[in-house]
PDB file of C-alpha atoms in Angstrom:
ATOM      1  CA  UNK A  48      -8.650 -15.889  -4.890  1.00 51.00           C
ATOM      2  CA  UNK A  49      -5.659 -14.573  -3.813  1.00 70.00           C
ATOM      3  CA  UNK A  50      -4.288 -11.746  -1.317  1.00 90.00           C
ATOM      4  CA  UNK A  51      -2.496  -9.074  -2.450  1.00 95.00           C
ATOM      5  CA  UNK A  52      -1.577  -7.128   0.875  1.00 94.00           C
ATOM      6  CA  UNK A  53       1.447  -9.138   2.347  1.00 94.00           C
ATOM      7  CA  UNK A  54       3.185  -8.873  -1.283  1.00 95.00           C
ATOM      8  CA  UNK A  55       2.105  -5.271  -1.212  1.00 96.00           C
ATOM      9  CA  UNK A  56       3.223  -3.933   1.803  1.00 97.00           C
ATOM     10  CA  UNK A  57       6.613  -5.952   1.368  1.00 97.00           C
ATOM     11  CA  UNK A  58       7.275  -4.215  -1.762  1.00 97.00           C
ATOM     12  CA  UNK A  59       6.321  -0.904  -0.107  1.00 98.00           C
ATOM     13  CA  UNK A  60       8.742  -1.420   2.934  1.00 98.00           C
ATOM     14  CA  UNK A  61      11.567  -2.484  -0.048  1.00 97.00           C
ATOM     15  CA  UNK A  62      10.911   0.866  -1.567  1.00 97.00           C
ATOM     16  CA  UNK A  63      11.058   2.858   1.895  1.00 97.00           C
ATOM     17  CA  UNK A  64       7.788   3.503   2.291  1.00 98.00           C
ATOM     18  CA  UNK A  65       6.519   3.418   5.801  1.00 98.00           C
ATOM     19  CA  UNK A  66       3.582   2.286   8.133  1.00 97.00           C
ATOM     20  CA  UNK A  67       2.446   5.729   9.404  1.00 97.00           C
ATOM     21  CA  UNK A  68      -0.590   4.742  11.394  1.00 97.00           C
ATOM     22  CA  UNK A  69      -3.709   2.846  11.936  1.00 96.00           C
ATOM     23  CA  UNK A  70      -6.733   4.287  10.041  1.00 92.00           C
ATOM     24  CA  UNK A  71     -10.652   3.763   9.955  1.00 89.00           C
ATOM     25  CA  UNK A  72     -11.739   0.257   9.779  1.00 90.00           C
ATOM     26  CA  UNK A  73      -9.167  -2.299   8.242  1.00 91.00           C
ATOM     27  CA  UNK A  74      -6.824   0.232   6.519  1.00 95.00           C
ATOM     28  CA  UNK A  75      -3.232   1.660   7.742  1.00 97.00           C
ATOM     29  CA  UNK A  76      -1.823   4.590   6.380  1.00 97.00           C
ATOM     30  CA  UNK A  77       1.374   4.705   4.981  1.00 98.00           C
ATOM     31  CA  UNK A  78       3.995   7.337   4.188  1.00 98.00           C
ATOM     32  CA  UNK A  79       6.362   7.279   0.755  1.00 97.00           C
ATOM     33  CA  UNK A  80       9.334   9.463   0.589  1.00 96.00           C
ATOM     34  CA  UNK A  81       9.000   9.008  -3.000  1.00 95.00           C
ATOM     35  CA  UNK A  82       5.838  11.232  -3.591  1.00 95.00           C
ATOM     36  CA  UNK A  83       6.358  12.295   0.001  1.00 97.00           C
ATOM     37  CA  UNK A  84       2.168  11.650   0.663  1.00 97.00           C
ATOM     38  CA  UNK A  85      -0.048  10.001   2.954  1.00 98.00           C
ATOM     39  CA  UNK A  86      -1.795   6.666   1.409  1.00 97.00           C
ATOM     40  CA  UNK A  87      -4.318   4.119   2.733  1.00 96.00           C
ATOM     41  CA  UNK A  88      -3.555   0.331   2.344  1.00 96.00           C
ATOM     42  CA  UNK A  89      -6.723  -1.952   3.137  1.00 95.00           C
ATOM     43  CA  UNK A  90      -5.930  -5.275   4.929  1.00 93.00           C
ATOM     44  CA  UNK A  91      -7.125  -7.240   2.557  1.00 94.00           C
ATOM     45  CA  UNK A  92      -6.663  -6.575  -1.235  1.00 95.00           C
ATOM     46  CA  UNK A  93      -8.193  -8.991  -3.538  1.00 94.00           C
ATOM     47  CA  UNK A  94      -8.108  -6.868  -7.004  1.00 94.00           C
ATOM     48  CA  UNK A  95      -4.838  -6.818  -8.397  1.00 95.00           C
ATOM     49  CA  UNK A  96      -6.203  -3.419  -9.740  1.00 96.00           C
ATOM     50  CA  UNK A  97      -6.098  -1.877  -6.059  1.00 96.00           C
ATOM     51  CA  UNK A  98      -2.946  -3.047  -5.417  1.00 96.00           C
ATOM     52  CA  UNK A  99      -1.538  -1.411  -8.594  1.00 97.00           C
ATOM     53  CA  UNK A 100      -3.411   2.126  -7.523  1.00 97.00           C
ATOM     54  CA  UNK A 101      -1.757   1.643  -4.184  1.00 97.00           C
ATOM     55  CA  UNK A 102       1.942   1.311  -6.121  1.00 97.00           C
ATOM     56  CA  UNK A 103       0.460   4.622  -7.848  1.00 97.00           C
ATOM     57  CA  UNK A 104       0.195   6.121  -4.904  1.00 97.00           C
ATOM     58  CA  UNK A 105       3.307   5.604  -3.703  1.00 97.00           C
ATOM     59  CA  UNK A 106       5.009   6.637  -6.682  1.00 97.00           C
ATOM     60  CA  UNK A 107       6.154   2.932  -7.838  1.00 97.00           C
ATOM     61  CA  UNK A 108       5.402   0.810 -11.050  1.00 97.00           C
ATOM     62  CA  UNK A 109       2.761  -1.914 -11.394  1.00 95.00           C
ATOM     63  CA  UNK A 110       3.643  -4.785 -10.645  1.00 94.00           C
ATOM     64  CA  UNK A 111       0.338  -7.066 -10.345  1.00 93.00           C
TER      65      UNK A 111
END
């Protein structure tokens, strides 16, 4: 099973989104200028399904 998060948040930080701050238990929260919103990110995504909600979020395309 693989780990989504490190490809995630490097394709975040390509698209200028940003680490904002830590949040509860294993998630950050993360700014994108795009949608200009607040997001959580877990530390470990293993559902390629999250990861493409996360993109959502952010205002970027699947990609997983």
């Amino acid at each position: 099973m693989s780990d989504f998060a490190r490809t995630l948040k490097e394709m975040l930080r390509q698209a200028g989104c940003e680490f904002h701050r830590l949040g509860k238990g294993d998630h950050e929260i993360w700014f994108s200028p795009m949608t200009h919103r607040y997001f959580p990110v877990d530390h470990k995504i293993l559902s390629r399904h999250t990861a493409n909600g996360v993109l959502k979020q952010a205002g970027l395309p699947k990609a997983f």
